[in-house]
Amino acid sequence: MATENKKAELTDLEQFRLDHGLALKEEPQLTTLNLGPTHPATHGIFQNILQMDGEKIMDAVPTIGYIHRAFEKIAERRPFYQITPLTDRMNYCSSPINNMGYHMTVEKLLGITIPKRAQYIRVIMMELARISDHLICNSILGVDSGAFTGFLYVMQEREHIYDIYEEVCGARLTTNMGRIGGMERDLSPKALHLIDEFLKRFPKVWAEFEKMLTRNRIFIDRTTDVGAISAERALSYGFTGPNLRATGVDYDVRVMNPYSSYEDFEFEIPVGSKGDTYDRFLVRNEEVWQSLKIIEQAYKNLPEGSYHADAPHYYLPPKQEVYRNMEALIYHFKIVMGEIDAPVGEVYHSVEGGNGELGFYLVSDGGRTPYRLHFRRPCFIYYQAYTEMIKGGQLADAILTLSSLNVIAGELDA
Amino acid sequence: MTENLFYFLTSLTLLSALMVVISKNPVHSVLFLIITFFTISGHYILLNAQFLAAVNIIVYAGAIMVLFLFVIMFLNMGKNAENAVKTSVISKIAGTLAGGLLFVVMIAALKDAAIVGYNPETYNSQVGMVENLGKVLFTQYLLPFELASVLFLVAMVGAVMLGKKETGEQHF
Amino acid sequence: MELTNENVLGKIISEFGEENIWDALNPDGIMTITTNRESIHELIKYLRDDEELQISFLTTMCGIHFPDHKDKEMCMMYQLHSLRHNYRIRIKVFMPASDPVMPTMTDLYATANWMEREAFDFYGFIFTGHPNLTRILNIEEMEYHPMLKQYPLEDQTREDKINTYFGR
Amino acid sequence: MEPLSNRSKKVQKREMTFTERAYLPAIAQGLGITLKHFFKKKATVQYPEQTRERSDVWRGLHVLKRDENGAERCTACGLCAVACPAEAITMTAGERKAGEEHLYREEKYAVTYEVNMLRCIFCGLCEEACPKAAIFLQDDKLAPARYERDEFIYGKDRLVEPLKTTETK
Amino acid sequence: MESVDLLYKAIYILAIFGITLLIATYSTYFERKIAAFIQDRVGPNRAGPAGLLQPLADAGKLFFKEDFIPNKASKALFILGPGIAMLVATMSSAVVPFGDKLIIGGHEINLIAIDVNIGVLYVFGVVSLGVYGLMVGGWASNNKFSLLGAIRAASQNISYELAMGLSLIAVLMLSGTLSLREIAEQQSGFNWNIWYQPLGFIIFLVCAFAECNRTPFDLPESEAELIGGYHTEYGSMKLGMYLFAEYINIFVASAVMATLYFGAYNFPFMEDLRAAISDPVLANNVVTIVGLVAMFTKIFLFIFFFMWVRWTLPRFRYDQLMKLGWQILIPLAILNIMLTGGGILLKEYLF
Amino acid sequence: MSDNNDIKLVEAPDGISGAGFFATSFEKVIGLARKHSLWPLPFATSCCGIEYMATMGANYDISRFGSERPSFSPRQADILMVMGTIAKKMGPVVKQVYEQMAEPRWVIAVGACASSGGIFDTYSVLQGIDRIVPVDVYVPGCPPRPEQILDGLMRVQDLAENESLRRRNSPEYQALLASYNIK
């Protein structure tokens, strides 16, 4: 049927080809281009073998696993509290979210509820992490489209976020922040001061960054309709987070299944319409503003109270107690040796990570280590849609799509 | 001095023109063709026709040959075209015959043609300058000039028509 | 309809029968049911297409290895989510280690493709009908499935480590 | 798809106006921003000469602390080695002999104590695990870069806090 | 031509050549410094005082780096590529009038290397050849990224040459000559072409960016897409020559723009200055030297502008670049020609 | 294999080693030039790559050392900065990149993962890149602070400054490369 219809609309050239026994369309001569694993635009590490017709991508075969580190296997051999440093290294752009998502999972297993203050501190830290994640993603999008400078402007702000992390936990990137049962220390006056300053300074910088790119026609042309994906396909691919929201689905774990007192805060879920690169850029931009709003609320209404749960079986006693108190010393030894009495069971807990629903599926057989810990890593899940998203586009589009997806290799490969 | 330069340029022209035909690699052919254009521009300069020399370089070497090279590089992208072309013995013989015949025809045609020289005394050395060229073009040769421009326009329209893809397909 | 564990379970059992759905648990607020591999594909398809349930988002899937459970060594876990009703459900399928064969879900969910490849890579599950069941994270030449409990975690080529120091 | 919650907000995505289509105004605006930064105070901290301030809780290079009398606090209980996710700490314990009370605080002490700085991930779990407050991650020192792999095994000679000069002799 | 004149000319040509190289060398330094300042950094400051020896360090390193020719590359062409790029780039500054005439010991020295009557066409022709360096090098590398870069360079240069030529024609219509020196002379004082040709200047500026492969038109070497584009496979001094050629091109483009639109060595109140000095020879020399300074100031401002833009804008995509060239710039340039023609006719009709 | 690191030539005092015989001021000048123009190839795979971004950023500014031009093409790079975990799958790629680099070339292993495998003592991770390519400078930390990365860069600068022009032709260096199976 279709072929007959087509026949009627043959152009002269096609008629000529048909008459002379030639193929209706000239087969394009494809070039194979190896994008990665050391290509500058692959940031982390993955390989794409592209079939190109000139500058147009006809097909792509992705290869991943170049930094597969066997997180899930390590997690089966380490006591619960030693897994936190592993989660740091999954999505290293927003480690605190990973840390705290994991902590919440274990707390769910152990049945601990943590005080409001600790929850609020967690919210502040997680939102800061989200900001720094989106900062990197959006500014890298700028770098890959050729505008390097905006990246360095927002990078300075990221340093300020790192200063806050440093004040809270003592590290910049791989934070190992918080403990099972709360935070490791209360917010110091300096940390509060830094957060306050950040809230004052950051909006200006971010507005400036937006001004540099958002309405620049070169940038709009580069990103509009590039790497678009429909909501149906995105859901089928298991997209979550900003990439799903860019297609117009307002799914956000923070709203759907509030954790850590997210129900206390007023914020909106930015959604896009077409799911293209420009939408993803705008959604992330807007999410940064929303995160700022959340931090502001949490900072203003920070409740009094303890920064950790009263759970002596799981939360390390304060050092001073250990020196003096025999009971505390015993708990201390038991916790460090990993001999806590984890109940048998399985839990799934998910948080809204920088890139989407970051889920932890934990099976415990009552031993000192998790029996099985599976990470639902958003990057792993949506990177497989990349092939579909870049087909028919150009090489330059593929690179921008990759940046705007914000695929973090550490999370992708686990 | 000028004479030596002339002979040097001429031999270079012939040599590179020959290499255009002989070279197996099409890219090398194109590069030799560019050298040929250069030497021809050199001849123009010797004739004090700097405008022609510059235009020759801009149009031929700077634009047309770049396109040639462009196309050849594009087609060459996959594999080496050198081995792809196989000439059979018959085609070689046919080629030789055709070339020889052309040569005979040219000799026959040029045998009686008179070579018009210029008298050094009355020759105006400024004849190749832009102003003179422009004057001649827009007075004496106005009709051919305008016809040529129409021809170019037609060619351009044709190229656009041919180059236009079917609707819906985006290429580049 | 408000989705609760009871009425979802009731719907599923009335559709598939007691013999195919068993062990309904609720360990962490998410209903966990066990089924067999004959009905898993149909079950997930039913959950996806049913107008009332709309459990049409495959959150994650992963393998688990229980070497001590006789004939139920291998477990495949699917976790689904209904975005419309914000309802999650977990489905498990157990099978013997000698026969880790499962039907593929790639025709239902695009995301299942890599997840199944990962499960194959880690545990050696065979997904019948999968378009490209090859290793995804590890190198092609690897001879075993590293997440099985019997294989060691550590790099076997490392020589600068003295095991006696570590009480693990 | 109809919204799942009532909190969604469409990101603004308006058509380009004519001035935006003309490239130049947006370019001029961008140029303005960069020019403003051209004359701004520079953020750079020139590292070897100046150092950026670090927080008091920064997890830097390890140190084995002494107590107020100059005796080593470490009692070689091994908790830090167990707590280390990177397996970077090794130690052998020894009994304190008579006459060494001024050297070691407890009856057991670490004969050797090695931290492999290349393996260490500076997570701070050892500091947290230590019941004797012996091992600390200092905030004012960073592990330096070196040429050889062997140089990164920090033994007691480099880990133990040096005695204060007034107290020795 | 007398031998003394020849000697002066030789000295002048050498000087121009040296200055070109020097400016190209230090352009790298300024590029890095300007980038740093725009980005709130301080930039190179360890090599020599304030990092002033940085370009020399780079050159020294590049010279003594292992010279490498990839196995599969076409060897002769691989070497030829950067050579062409460098040669063509250095050739083009020959017809640019950097200053008016200088009178030394009764000899008049025109501060222009070759005064040909088709100077504009010369620059145009030489610049159009520059793309061969990139194409040949990119093709000879036998690397797909290089080839893509070469192809992008070729199509981009051809497309933008057209618009550039068309915008130039308007200037030629105004001045009625092809000689750069005469064009410069006509703009004496503050009578610069930019006042008559603002649209033409913008078109020319955009095309100059494209011809120099500078952001936002740096597609042939766009790092994020093609790693290094045509020079991906080049290392050591061959790479150095490509980078060098790029900066020389910027310098020449700046010089040509200054000559065509910003009055070359002319500066406001030039005649007042000339009149103020009684000795005509001295007056001429002073004015020429101030003019020389003015010329170089203009050139440096343009070079700064090139760099400023580079560190601000994102780059185009290939098809958008083509669209801009063919569908926007060329029609605009034709419009500009028509306006200019109309203006000239109107002027003749009125006066 | 790790023993081979001992062969690394730290050309300490001038005039004592064999090359010192030829040590001229020219050599010193080239050494200085190389020192101030070390173009890195940032082989960033994971977390340390993000800290490298911070090192490039305004607050630390690696450009002060003349090293801000990242050369993603190995032909143009002088130092290979391996940042982040190198899995066994990635190993051959690192080696290939190293082989493609032109002499003189240096390697910095930034961070615990690249230097020793760090926390990831697993079946899939290479326990330090010095198993496949010779490493000149190790930078500890997980990830190192930008200060430490700059520190590592300065160590390489010291190496570059004091290296004789002939070192890359010396039999010791050839033996070092041969021990890694690099032609």
PDB file of N, CA, C and O in Angstrom, chain C residues 82-113:
ATOM      1  N   SER C  82       3.592   2.843  39.958  1.00  0.00           N
ATOM      2  CA  SER C  82       2.526   3.521  39.246  1.00  0.00           C
ATOM      3  C   SER C  82       2.640   5.005  39.548  1.00  0.00           C
ATOM      4  O   SER C  82       2.367   5.451  40.652  1.00  0.00           O
ATOM      5  N   LEU C  83       3.076   5.752  38.561  1.00  0.00           N
ATOM      6  CA  LEU C  83       3.251   7.187  38.808  1.00  0.00           C
ATOM      7  C   LEU C  83       1.905   7.846  39.083  1.00  0.00           C
ATOM      8  O   LEU C  83       1.807   8.757  39.894  1.00  0.00           O
ATOM      9  N   ARG C  84       0.871   7.328  38.411  1.00  0.00           N
ATOM     10  CA  ARG C  84      -0.436   7.936  38.577  1.00  0.00           C
ATOM     11  C   ARG C  84      -0.930   7.812  40.022  1.00  0.00           C
ATOM     12  O   ARG C  84      -1.402   8.749  40.619  1.00  0.00           O
ATOM     13  N   HIS C  85      -0.757   6.601  40.594  1.00  0.00           N
ATOM     14  CA  HIS C  85      -1.289   6.377  41.935  1.00  0.00           C
ATOM     15  C   HIS C  85      -0.206   6.402  42.995  1.00  0.00           C
ATOM     16  O   HIS C  85      -0.488   6.192  44.159  1.00  0.00           O
ATOM     17  N   ASN C  86       1.014   6.621  42.584  1.00  0.00           N
ATOM     18  CA  ASN C  86       2.145   6.593  43.502  1.00  0.00           C
ATOM     19  C   ASN C  86       2.141   5.303  44.320  1.00  0.00           C
ATOM     20  O   ASN C  86       2.166   5.291  45.533  1.00  0.00           O
ATOM     21  N   TYR C  87       2.079   4.208  43.622  1.00  0.00           N
ATOM     22  CA  TYR C  87       2.019   2.909  44.284  1.00  0.00           C
ATOM     23  C   TYR C  87       3.144   2.042  43.746  1.00  0.00           C
ATOM     24  O   TYR C  87       3.361   1.964  42.536  1.00  0.00           O
ATOM     25  N   ARG C  88       3.890   1.439  44.661  1.00  0.00           N
ATOM     26  CA  ARG C  88       5.007   0.600  44.234  1.00  0.00           C
ATOM     27  C   ARG C  88       4.720  -0.861  44.527  1.00  0.00           C
ATOM     28  O   ARG C  88       4.045  -1.186  45.505  1.00  0.00           O
ATOM     29  N   ILE C  89       5.243  -1.726  43.716  1.00  0.00           N
ATOM     30  CA  ILE C  89       5.083  -3.159  43.930  1.00  0.00           C
ATOM     31  C   ILE C  89       6.382  -3.860  43.545  1.00  0.00           C
ATOM     32  O   ILE C  89       7.094  -3.402  42.648  1.00  0.00           O
ATOM     33  N   ARG C  90       6.688  -4.906  44.264  1.00  0.00           N
ATOM     34  CA  ARG C  90       7.926  -5.632  44.012  1.00  0.00           C
ATOM     35  C   ARG C  90       7.567  -7.071  43.684  1.00  0.00           C
ATOM     36  O   ARG C  90       6.740  -7.687  44.367  1.00  0.00           O
ATOM     37  N   ILE C  91       8.156  -7.586  42.662  1.00  0.00           N
ATOM     38  CA  ILE C  91       7.836  -8.950  42.229  1.00  0.00           C
ATOM     39  C   ILE C  91       9.134  -9.736  42.188  1.00  0.00           C
ATOM     40  O   ILE C  91      10.149  -9.248  41.664  1.00  0.00           O
ATOM     41  N   LYS C  92       9.091 -10.949  42.739  1.00  0.00           N
ATOM     42  CA  LYS C  92      10.289 -11.765  42.753  1.00  0.00           C
ATOM     43  C   LYS C  92      10.034 -13.070  42.025  1.00  0.00           C
ATOM     44  O   LYS C  92       8.930 -13.605  42.051  1.00  0.00           O
ATOM     45  N   VAL C  93      11.058 -13.560  41.401  1.00  0.00           N
ATOM     46  CA  VAL C  93      10.992 -14.865  40.768  1.00  0.00           C
ATOM     47  C   VAL C  93      12.217 -15.647  41.227  1.00  0.00           C
ATOM     48  O   VAL C  93      13.341 -15.160  41.125  1.00  0.00           O
ATOM     49  N   PHE C  94      11.993 -16.813  41.765  1.00  0.00           N
ATOM     50  CA  PHE C  94      13.119 -17.648  42.197  1.00  0.00           C
ATOM     51  C   PHE C  94      13.318 -18.772  41.189  1.00  0.00           C
ATOM     52  O   PHE C  94      12.371 -19.254  40.572  1.00  0.00           O
ATOM     53  N   MET C  95      14.572 -19.187  41.069  1.00  0.00           N
ATOM     54  CA  MET C  95      14.839 -20.306  40.157  1.00  0.00           C
ATOM     55  C   MET C  95      16.134 -20.967  40.581  1.00  0.00           C
ATOM     56  O   MET C  95      16.947 -20.355  41.288  1.00  0.00           O
ATOM     57  N   PRO C  96      16.351 -22.191  40.164  1.00  0.00           N
ATOM     58  CA  PRO C  96      17.591 -22.871  40.542  1.00  0.00           C
ATOM     59  C   PRO C  96      18.789 -22.306  39.796  1.00  0.00           C
ATOM     60  O   PRO C  96      18.654 -21.781  38.683  1.00  0.00           O
ATOM     61  N   ALA C  97      19.952 -22.433  40.401  1.00  0.00           N
ATOM     62  CA  ALA C  97      21.154 -21.860  39.808  1.00  0.00           C
ATOM     63  C   ALA C  97      21.517 -22.547  38.504  1.00  0.00           C
ATOM     64  O   ALA C  97      22.161 -21.957  37.637  1.00  0.00           O
ATOM     65  N   SER C  98      21.083 -23.792  38.354  1.00  0.00           N
ATOM     66  CA  SER C  98      21.454 -24.515  37.139  1.00  0.00           C
ATOM     67  C   SER C  98      20.654 -24.032  35.935  1.00  0.00           C
ATOM     68  O   SER C  98      21.023 -24.293  34.803  1.00  0.00           O
ATOM     69  N   ASP C  99      19.599 -23.312  36.184  1.00  0.00           N
ATOM     70  CA  ASP C  99      18.698 -22.982  35.083  1.00  0.00           C
ATOM     71  C   ASP C  99      18.221 -21.537  35.218  1.00  0.00           C
ATOM     72  O   ASP C  99      17.036 -21.289  35.413  1.00  0.00           O
ATOM     73  N   PRO C 100      19.108 -20.571  35.164  1.00  0.00           N
ATOM     74  CA  PRO C 100      18.672 -19.172  35.374  1.00  0.00           C
ATOM     75  C   PRO C 100      18.138 -18.547  34.097  1.00  0.00           C
ATOM     76  O   PRO C 100      18.759 -17.669  33.523  1.00  0.00           O
ATOM     77  N   VAL C 101      16.997 -19.007  33.658  1.00  0.00           N
ATOM     78  CA  VAL C 101      16.444 -18.505  32.401  1.00  0.00           C
ATOM     79  C   VAL C 101      15.162 -17.733  32.694  1.00  0.00           C
ATOM     80  O   VAL C 101      14.332 -18.163  33.479  1.00  0.00           O
ATOM     81  N   MET C 102      15.065 -16.565  32.063  1.00  0.00           N
ATOM     82  CA  MET C 102      13.916 -15.697  32.301  1.00  0.00           C
ATOM     83  C   MET C 102      13.415 -15.183  30.960  1.00  0.00           C
ATOM     84  O   MET C 102      14.203 -15.040  30.029  1.00  0.00           O
ATOM     85  N   PRO C 103      12.128 -14.863  30.870  1.00  0.00           N
ATOM     86  CA  PRO C 103      11.694 -14.151  29.661  1.00  0.00           C
ATOM     87  C   PRO C 103      12.140 -12.689  29.728  1.00  0.00           C
ATOM     88  O   PRO C 103      12.271 -12.126  30.814  1.00  0.00           O
ATOM     89  N   THR C 104      12.369 -12.108  28.571  1.00  0.00           N
ATOM     90  CA  THR C 104      12.845 -10.725  28.563  1.00  0.00           C
ATOM     91  C   THR C 104      11.683  -9.755  28.707  1.00  0.00           C
ATOM     92  O   THR C 104      10.544 -10.071  28.354  1.00  0.00           O
ATOM     93  N   MET C 105      11.988  -8.577  29.235  1.00  0.00           N
ATOM     94  CA  MET C 105      10.965  -7.541  29.361  1.00  0.00           C
ATOM     95  C   MET C 105      11.209  -6.426  28.357  1.00  0.00           C
ATOM     96  O   MET C 105      10.575  -5.384  28.423  1.00  0.00           O
ATOM     97  N   THR C 106      12.160  -6.634  27.466  1.00  0.00           N
ATOM     98  CA  THR C 106      12.517  -5.528  26.572  1.00  0.00           C
ATOM     99  C   THR C 106      11.366  -5.115  25.679  1.00  0.00           C
ATOM    100  O   THR C 106      11.311  -3.979  25.229  1.00  0.00           O
ATOM    101  N   ASP C 107      10.416  -6.041  25.440  1.00  0.00           N
ATOM    102  CA  ASP C 107       9.294  -5.636  24.591  1.00  0.00           C
ATOM    103  C   ASP C 107       8.301  -4.780  25.352  1.00  0.00           C
ATOM    104  O   ASP C 107       7.471  -4.117  24.754  1.00  0.00           O
ATOM    105  N   LEU C 108       8.377  -4.792  26.681  1.00  0.00           N
ATOM    106  CA  LEU C 108       7.452  -3.968  27.465  1.00  0.00           C
ATOM    107  C   LEU C 108       8.076  -2.646  27.864  1.00  0.00           C
ATOM    108  O   LEU C 108       7.451  -1.601  27.821  1.00  0.00           O
ATOM    109  N   TYR C 109       9.335  -2.724  28.292  1.00  0.00           N
ATOM    110  CA  TYR C 109      10.003  -1.517  28.767  1.00  0.00           C
ATOM    111  C   TYR C 109      11.356  -1.403  28.075  1.00  0.00           C
ATOM    112  O   TYR C 109      12.150  -2.343  28.092  1.00  0.00           O
ATOM    113  N   ALA C 110      11.629  -0.256  27.501  1.00  0.00           N
ATOM    114  CA  ALA C 110      12.916  -0.071  26.850  1.00  0.00           C
ATOM    115  C   ALA C 110      14.055  -0.137  27.863  1.00  0.00           C
ATOM    116  O   ALA C 110      15.160  -0.562  27.560  1.00  0.00           O
ATOM    117  N   THR C 111      13.756   0.291  29.068  1.00  0.00           N
ATOM    118  CA  THR C 111      14.819   0.352  30.058  1.00  0.00           C
ATOM    119  C   THR C 111      15.276  -1.034  30.490  1.00  0.00           C
ATOM    120  O   THR C 111      16.366  -1.195  31.015  1.00  0.00           O
ATOM    121  N   ALA C 112      14.442  -2.063  30.244  1.00  0.00           N
ATOM    122  CA  ALA C 112      14.812  -3.400  30.681  1.00  0.00           C
ATOM    123  C   ALA C 112      16.052  -3.905  29.947  1.00  0.00           C
ATOM    124  O   ALA C 112      16.753  -4.778  30.458  1.00  0.00           O
ATOM    125  N   ASN C 113      16.301  -3.344  28.786  1.00  0.00           N
ATOM    126  CA  ASN C 113      17.409  -3.833  27.973  1.00  0.00           C
ATOM    127  C   ASN C 113      18.715  -3.875  28.741  1.00  0.00           C
ATOM    128  O   ASN C 113      19.317  -4.928  28.943  1.00  0.00           O
TER     129      ASN C 113
END
